[in-house]
GROMACS .gro file of C-alpha atoms in nm:
model
  294
    1MET     CA    1  -3.839   1.290  -9.168
    2SER     CA    2  -3.898   1.610  -8.987
    3ASN     CA    3  -3.645   1.757  -8.753
    4LEU     CA    4  -3.887   1.751  -8.469
    5ARG     CA    5  -3.922   1.371  -8.475
    6ALA     CA    6  -3.558   1.318  -8.508
    7GLY     CA    7  -3.507   1.519  -8.182
    8ILE     CA    8  -3.301   1.785  -8.344
    9PRO     CA    9  -3.420   2.128  -8.249
   10SER     CA   10  -3.491   2.344  -8.537
   11SER     CA   11  -3.303   2.656  -8.597
   12ARG     CA   12  -3.602   2.842  -8.495
   13GLY     CA   13  -3.615   2.686  -8.145
   14ARG     CA   14  -3.243   2.773  -8.051
   15ARG     CA   15  -3.177   3.090  -7.849
   16LYS     CA   16  -2.873   3.281  -7.916
   17ARG     CA   17  -2.668   3.343  -7.588
   18SER     CA   18  -2.384   3.602  -7.565
   19VAL     CA   19  -2.121   3.649  -7.284
   20SER     CA   20  -2.075   3.998  -7.149
   21PRO     CA   21  -1.729   4.149  -7.223
   22VAL     CA   22  -1.719   4.292  -6.873
   23PHE     CA   23  -1.769   3.947  -6.725
   24LEU     CA   24  -1.482   3.810  -6.934
   25PHE     CA   25  -1.257   4.096  -6.831
   26LEU     CA   26  -1.325   4.028  -6.464
   27ILE     CA   27  -1.249   3.660  -6.504
   28VAL     CA   28  -0.919   3.730  -6.680
   29LEU     CA   29  -0.829   3.991  -6.421
   30PHE     CA   30  -0.902   3.746  -6.140
   31LEU     CA   31  -0.686   3.481  -6.301
   32LEU     CA   32  -0.400   3.723  -6.349
   33VAL     CA   33  -0.415   3.841  -5.989
   34ALA     CA   34  -0.432   3.487  -5.861
   35ALA     CA   35  -0.138   3.380  -6.076
   36GLY     CA   36   0.064   3.683  -5.970
   37GLY     CA   37   0.001   3.618  -5.603
   38PHE     CA   38   0.102   3.257  -5.638
   39ALA     CA   39   0.424   3.350  -5.816
   40ALA     CA   40   0.509   3.618  -5.562
   41GLY     CA   41   0.445   3.380  -5.274
   42PHE     CA   42   0.660   3.113  -5.433
   43LEU     CA   43   0.948   3.350  -5.490
   44PHE     CA   44   0.920   3.503  -5.142
   45GLY     CA   45   0.916   3.157  -4.991
   46ARG     CA   46   1.234   3.053  -5.169
   47SER     CA   47   1.406   3.375  -5.074
   48SER     CA   48   1.316   3.333  -4.708
   49ALA     CA   49   1.425   2.971  -4.707
   50SER     CA   50   1.755   3.067  -4.865
   51LYS     CA   51   1.815   3.330  -4.600
   52GLN     CA   52   1.731   3.093  -4.317
   53GLN     CA   53   1.977   2.832  -4.447
   54GLU     CA   54   2.271   3.074  -4.467
   55PRO     CA   55   2.519   2.983  -4.185
   56PRO     CA   56   2.628   3.265  -3.951
   57ALA     CA   57   2.989   3.150  -3.977
   58ALA     CA   58   3.073   3.425  -4.223
   59VAL     CA   59   2.991   3.690  -3.965
   60VAL     CA   60   3.195   3.515  -3.694
   61GLU     CA   61   3.492   3.472  -3.923
   62SER     CA   62   3.494   3.841  -4.009
   63ASP     CA   63   3.493   3.924  -3.636
   64GLN     CA   64   3.785   3.693  -3.577
   65SER     CA   65   3.973   3.853  -3.862
   66ALA     CA   66   3.919   4.191  -3.703
   67ASP     CA   67   4.051   4.061  -3.372
   68ARG     CA   68   4.361   3.915  -3.536
   69SER     CA   69   4.441   4.250  -3.692
   70ASN     CA   70   4.515   4.383  -3.343
   71GLU     CA   71   4.749   4.098  -3.246
   72PRO     CA   72   5.127   4.139  -3.292
   73GLU     CA   73   5.279   3.930  -3.565
   74GLU     CA   74   5.510   3.648  -3.457
   75SER     CA   75   5.876   3.719  -3.520
   76SER     CA   76   6.110   3.458  -3.665
   77GLU     CA   77   6.387   3.616  -3.456
   78ALA     CA   78   6.218   3.552  -3.119
   79GLU     CA   79   6.464   3.280  -3.018
   80GLU     CA   80   6.761   3.490  -3.124
   81ASN     CA   81   6.640   3.779  -2.908
   82THR     CA   82   6.598   3.568  -2.594
   83PRO     CA   83   6.819   3.717  -2.319
   84ALA     CA   84   7.126   3.518  -2.227
   85GLU     CA   85   7.000   3.511  -1.864
   86ALA     CA   86   6.738   3.260  -1.970
   87SER     CA   87   7.003   3.001  -2.033
   88SER     CA   88   6.969   2.684  -1.809
   89THR     CA   89   7.336   2.728  -1.715
   90VAL     CA   90   7.246   3.036  -1.514
   91GLU     CA   91   6.979   2.865  -1.312
   92PRO     CA   92   7.071   2.798  -0.949
   93VAL     CA   93   7.151   2.437  -0.867
   94GLU     CA   94   6.950   2.289  -0.584
   95PRO     CA   95   7.196   2.181  -0.313
   96ALA     CA   96   7.205   1.807  -0.257
   97ALA     CA   97   7.103   1.666   0.079
   98THR     CA   98   7.391   1.681   0.323
   99THR     CA   99   7.528   1.363   0.473
  100GLY     CA  100   7.442   1.238   0.819
  101THR     CA  101   7.130   1.073   0.960
  102ASP     CA  102   6.832   1.311   0.963
  103HIS     CA  103   7.063   1.590   0.846
  104GLN     CA  104   7.267   1.574   1.163
  105PRO     CA  105   7.641   1.645   1.158
  106ALA     CA  106   7.843   1.340   1.062
  107LYS     CA  107   8.089   1.178   1.300
  108PRO     CA  108   8.452   1.289   1.267
  109THR     CA  109   8.613   1.123   0.967
  110GLY     CA  110   8.974   1.187   1.066
  111ILE     CA  111   9.022   1.385   0.745
  112LYS     CA  112   9.178   1.731   0.759
  113VAL     CA  113   9.155   1.986   0.478
  114CYS     CA  114   9.328   2.323   0.444
  115ILE     CA  115   9.113   2.583   0.269
  116ASP     CA  116   9.296   2.879   0.122
  117ALA     CA  117   9.089   3.189   0.038
  118GLY     CA  118   9.309   3.358  -0.222
  119HIS     CA  119   9.431   3.718  -0.185
  120GLY     CA  120   9.306   3.949   0.095
  121GLY     CA  121   9.382   4.280   0.263
  122ASN     CA  122   9.565   4.517   0.028
  123ASP     CA  123   9.578   4.237  -0.232
  124GLY     CA  124   9.232   4.250  -0.383
  125GLY     CA  125   9.306   4.005  -0.662
  126THR     CA  126   9.120   4.052  -0.986
  127SER     CA  127   8.815   4.277  -0.993
  128ASP     CA  128   8.523   4.401  -1.198
  129LYS     CA  129   8.326   4.715  -1.111
  130ASP     CA  130   8.236   4.684  -0.740
  131ARG     CA  131   8.334   4.317  -0.719
  132LEU     CA  132   8.668   4.205  -0.572
  133GLU     CA  133   8.812   3.857  -0.597
  134LYS     CA  134   8.936   3.858  -0.236
  135ASN     CA  135   8.579   3.898  -0.109
  136ASP     CA  136   8.435   3.623  -0.330
  137ASN     CA  137   8.711   3.384  -0.222
  138LEU     CA  138   8.655   3.450   0.148
  139GLU     CA  139   8.277   3.419   0.129
  140LEU     CA  140   8.294   3.084  -0.047
  141SER     CA  141   8.570   2.953   0.182
  142LYS     CA  142   8.342   3.004   0.484
  143VAL     CA  143   8.058   2.812   0.317
  144VAL     CA  144   8.300   2.531   0.227
  145LYS     CA  145   8.432   2.520   0.584
  146GLU     CA  146   8.081   2.489   0.727
  147GLU     CA  147   7.986   2.213   0.483
  148MET     CA  148   8.301   2.010   0.545
  149GLU     CA  149   8.271   2.036   0.922
  150PHE     CA  150   7.911   1.922   0.893
  151ARG     CA  151   8.041   1.614   0.715
  152GLY     CA  152   8.295   1.539   0.984
  153ILE     CA  153   8.597   1.688   0.807
  154GLU     CA  154   8.834   1.903   1.010
  155VAL     CA  155   8.916   2.235   0.843
  156VAL     CA  156   9.217   2.468   0.868
  157MET     CA  157   9.190   2.814   0.708
  158THR     CA  158   9.482   3.022   0.579
  159ARG     CA  159   9.274   3.332   0.649
  160GLU     CA  160   8.927   3.394   0.793
  161GLU     CA  161   8.925   3.773   0.762
  162ASP     CA  162   9.007   4.037   0.504
  163VAL     CA  163   9.381   4.036   0.578
  164TYR     CA  164   9.688   3.995   0.365
  165VAL     CA  165   9.870   3.661   0.397
  166SER     CA  166  10.176   3.594   0.183
  167LEU     CA  167  10.198   3.286  -0.033
  168ASP     CA  168  10.490   3.158   0.170
  169LYS     CA  169  10.286   3.191   0.488
  170ARG     CA  170   9.987   3.015   0.333
  171CYS     CA  171  10.201   2.718   0.232
  172GLU     CA  172  10.352   2.712   0.580
  173ILE     CA  173  10.007   2.704   0.745
  174ALA     CA  174   9.899   2.418   0.520
  175ASN     CA  175  10.213   2.211   0.580
  176ASP     CA  176  10.220   2.271   0.957
  177SER     CA  177   9.854   2.172   0.992
  178GLY     CA  178   9.918   1.820   0.867
  179ALA     CA  179   9.621   1.855   0.629
  180ASP     CA  180   9.540   1.564   0.401
  181TYR     CA  181   9.429   1.792   0.118
  182LEU     CA  182   9.457   2.158   0.016
  183ILE     CA  183   9.201   2.361  -0.175
  184SER     CA  184   9.296   2.715  -0.286
  185LEU     CA  185   8.998   2.922  -0.405
  186HIS     CA  186   9.031   3.192  -0.672
  187ARG     CA  187   8.839   3.382  -0.942
  188ASN     CA  188   8.972   3.429  -1.294
  189ALA     CA  189   8.992   3.721  -1.539
  190ALA     CA  190   9.061   3.754  -1.911
  191GLY     CA  191   8.928   4.090  -2.022
  192GLY     CA  192   8.580   3.957  -2.097
  193ILE     CA  193   8.682   3.703  -2.361
  194ALA     CA  194   8.652   3.378  -2.162
  195ASN     CA  195   8.438   3.210  -1.899
  196GLY     CA  196   8.420   2.886  -1.704
  197VAL     CA  197   8.610   2.691  -1.440
  198GLU     CA  198   8.970   2.566  -1.426
  199VAL     CA  199   9.121   2.319  -1.178
  200TRP     CA  200   9.502   2.340  -1.148
  201ARG     CA  201   9.727   2.065  -1.011
  202SER     CA  202  10.099   2.002  -0.985
  203HIS     CA  203  10.284   1.846  -1.277
  204LYS     CA  204  10.449   1.622  -1.016
  205ALA     CA  205  10.117   1.502  -0.872
  206ASP     CA  206  10.104   1.140  -0.759
  207ASP     CA  207   9.806   0.913  -0.816
  208GLU     CA  208   9.612   1.046  -0.518
  209ALA     CA  209   9.671   1.408  -0.614
  210ILE     CA  210   9.565   1.338  -0.973
  211SER     CA  211   9.252   1.160  -0.851
  212PHE     CA  212   9.175   1.445  -0.613
  213ALA     CA  213   9.195   1.702  -0.893
  214ASN     CA  214   8.971   1.489  -1.112
  215HIS     CA  215   8.712   1.443  -0.836
  216VAL     CA  216   8.706   1.817  -0.769
  217HIS     CA  217   8.662   1.889  -1.138
  218ASP     CA  218   8.387   1.632  -1.191
  219HIS     CA  219   8.181   1.736  -0.888
  220LEU     CA  220   8.201   2.104  -0.979
  221ILE     CA  221   8.072   2.020  -1.326
  222GLU     CA  222   7.776   1.843  -1.167
  223ALA     CA  223   7.710   2.143  -0.941
  224GLY     CA  224   7.674   2.371  -1.242
  225ILE     CA  225   7.925   2.588  -1.430
  226SER     CA  226   7.913   2.795  -1.747
  227HIS     CA  227   8.203   2.628  -1.926
  228ASP     CA  228   8.441   2.341  -1.849
  229ARG     CA  229   8.802   2.453  -1.891
  230GLY     CA  230   8.930   2.122  -1.758
  231VAL     CA  231   9.202   2.004  -1.520
  232ARG     CA  232   9.522   2.194  -1.597
  233ILE     CA  233   9.882   2.113  -1.509
  234GLY     CA  234  10.160   2.345  -1.392
  235SER     CA  235  10.079   2.712  -1.445
  236GLN     CA  236   9.982   2.961  -1.714
  237SER     CA  237  10.351   3.008  -1.796
  238SER     CA  238  10.449   2.640  -1.825
  239GLU     CA  239  10.320   2.291  -1.757
  240ASN     CA  240  10.649   2.217  -1.584
  241PHE     CA  241  10.634   2.510  -1.342
  242ASP     CA  242  10.360   2.479  -1.079
  243LEU     CA  243  10.162   2.751  -0.910
  244GLN     CA  244  10.313   2.816  -0.566
  245MET     CA  245  10.021   2.673  -0.365
  246ASN     CA  246  10.066   2.346  -0.555
  247ARG     CA  247  10.446   2.365  -0.571
  248ASN     CA  248  10.537   2.433  -0.208
  249THR     CA  249  10.281   2.220  -0.022
  250ASN     CA  250  10.317   1.859   0.087
  251MET     CA  251   9.966   1.722   0.034
  252PRO     CA  252   9.745   1.660  -0.272
  253SER     CA  253   9.632   2.007  -0.371
  254VAL     CA  254   9.426   2.198  -0.623
  255LEU     CA  255   9.395   2.565  -0.709
  256ILE     CA  256   9.048   2.639  -0.847
  257GLU     CA  257   8.971   2.934  -1.075
  258LEU     CA  258   8.597   2.933  -1.014
  259GLY     CA  259   8.460   3.145  -1.297
  260PHE     CA  260   8.565   3.476  -1.454
  261ILE     CA  261   8.483   3.776  -1.239
  262GLU     CA  262   8.405   4.012  -1.529
  263MET     CA  263   8.151   3.767  -1.680
  264GLU     CA  264   7.793   3.819  -1.565
  265GLU     CA  265   7.697   3.457  -1.625
  266ASP     CA  266   7.984   3.324  -1.413
  267ASN     CA  267   7.905   3.569  -1.134
  268LYS     CA  268   7.541   3.467  -1.125
  269LEU     CA  269   7.639   3.103  -1.101
  270TYR     CA  270   7.899   3.179  -0.834
  271ASP     CA  271   7.646   3.364  -0.619
  272ALA     CA  272   7.363   3.115  -0.667
  273ASN     CA  273   7.566   2.794  -0.631
  274LYS     CA  274   7.784   2.852  -0.327
  275GLU     CA  275   7.614   2.572  -0.134
  276ALA     CA  276   7.636   2.339  -0.433
  277TYR     CA  277   8.006   2.418  -0.484
  278ALA     CA  278   8.076   2.359  -0.114
  279GLN     CA  279   7.904   2.023  -0.131
  280ALA     CA  280   8.097   1.935  -0.447
  281LEU     CA  281   8.431   2.005  -0.281
  282ALA     CA  282   8.342   1.815   0.035
  283GLN     CA  283   8.232   1.516  -0.171
  284ALA     CA  284   8.554   1.526  -0.374
  285VAL     CA  285   8.754   1.503  -0.049
  286LEU     CA  286   8.547   1.211   0.079
  287ASP     CA  287   8.564   1.025  -0.253
  288THR     CA  288   8.942   1.064  -0.281
  289TYR     CA  289   9.007   0.964   0.080
  290GLU     CA  290   8.788   0.656   0.047
  291GLU     CA  291   8.967   0.559  -0.272
  292PHE     CA  292   9.319   0.570  -0.120
  293HIS     CA  293   9.280   0.522   0.254
  294GLN     CA  294   8.993   0.280   0.315
   0.00000   0.00000   0.00000
């Protein structure tokens, strides 16, 4: 059978085709460029996406760190270096509301109190720098007098000016006045080694005198003091030998050492709390009188 009938072209009828090398080179070059562009675009896209997803917190944190470098470091000794003036004991005590309707003077109670401002005149008492005990005692005695009279308590003073009055004369004034109670005001001193308040009473005190001393002590504590030195009996020399203002007077009496004059804390309290101390003493008188006479 011939190739022609079988449909198979003869070798003679086939044309030999050849591809140009230049054409192949162009095709390969095109493919390489296209592949390179695709790869570059892919990589650029990932890099951009990565940069867009980075949070800006790192920049903020570094700024904050720079700010902190300018701040002072906290000291563990801050509390130890706090000035003593910051203590709550130095804060002034707000005076309590005075008795009487609408803050009007109370009606006379029939109670009489002798207030003794210790020292005076050429007897300055204890002192510290420009501060004299005689002046502190007199200033407070006037505030106490005003407060007690406002509450209906009659007041007798052993001195109302900067004058010297002997202890014998003071006791005489108190006894002759017929006072129900005696309060002798003083400041203390101990060379800067002690502070606080002492209330002295007679070692022969009866129940009313003991109660009076306790009321005075308790109300002064409430008014605000630096240190409670308690109710003391007798004198510094002996419990069986009273201070003269307690020994030679006829009524329940107390001698108050209201803070140490060379101690800054006690002086600040003394100056700030005069009204509170006056109210404390007036209330102690009223409480004692009510307890034993009503």
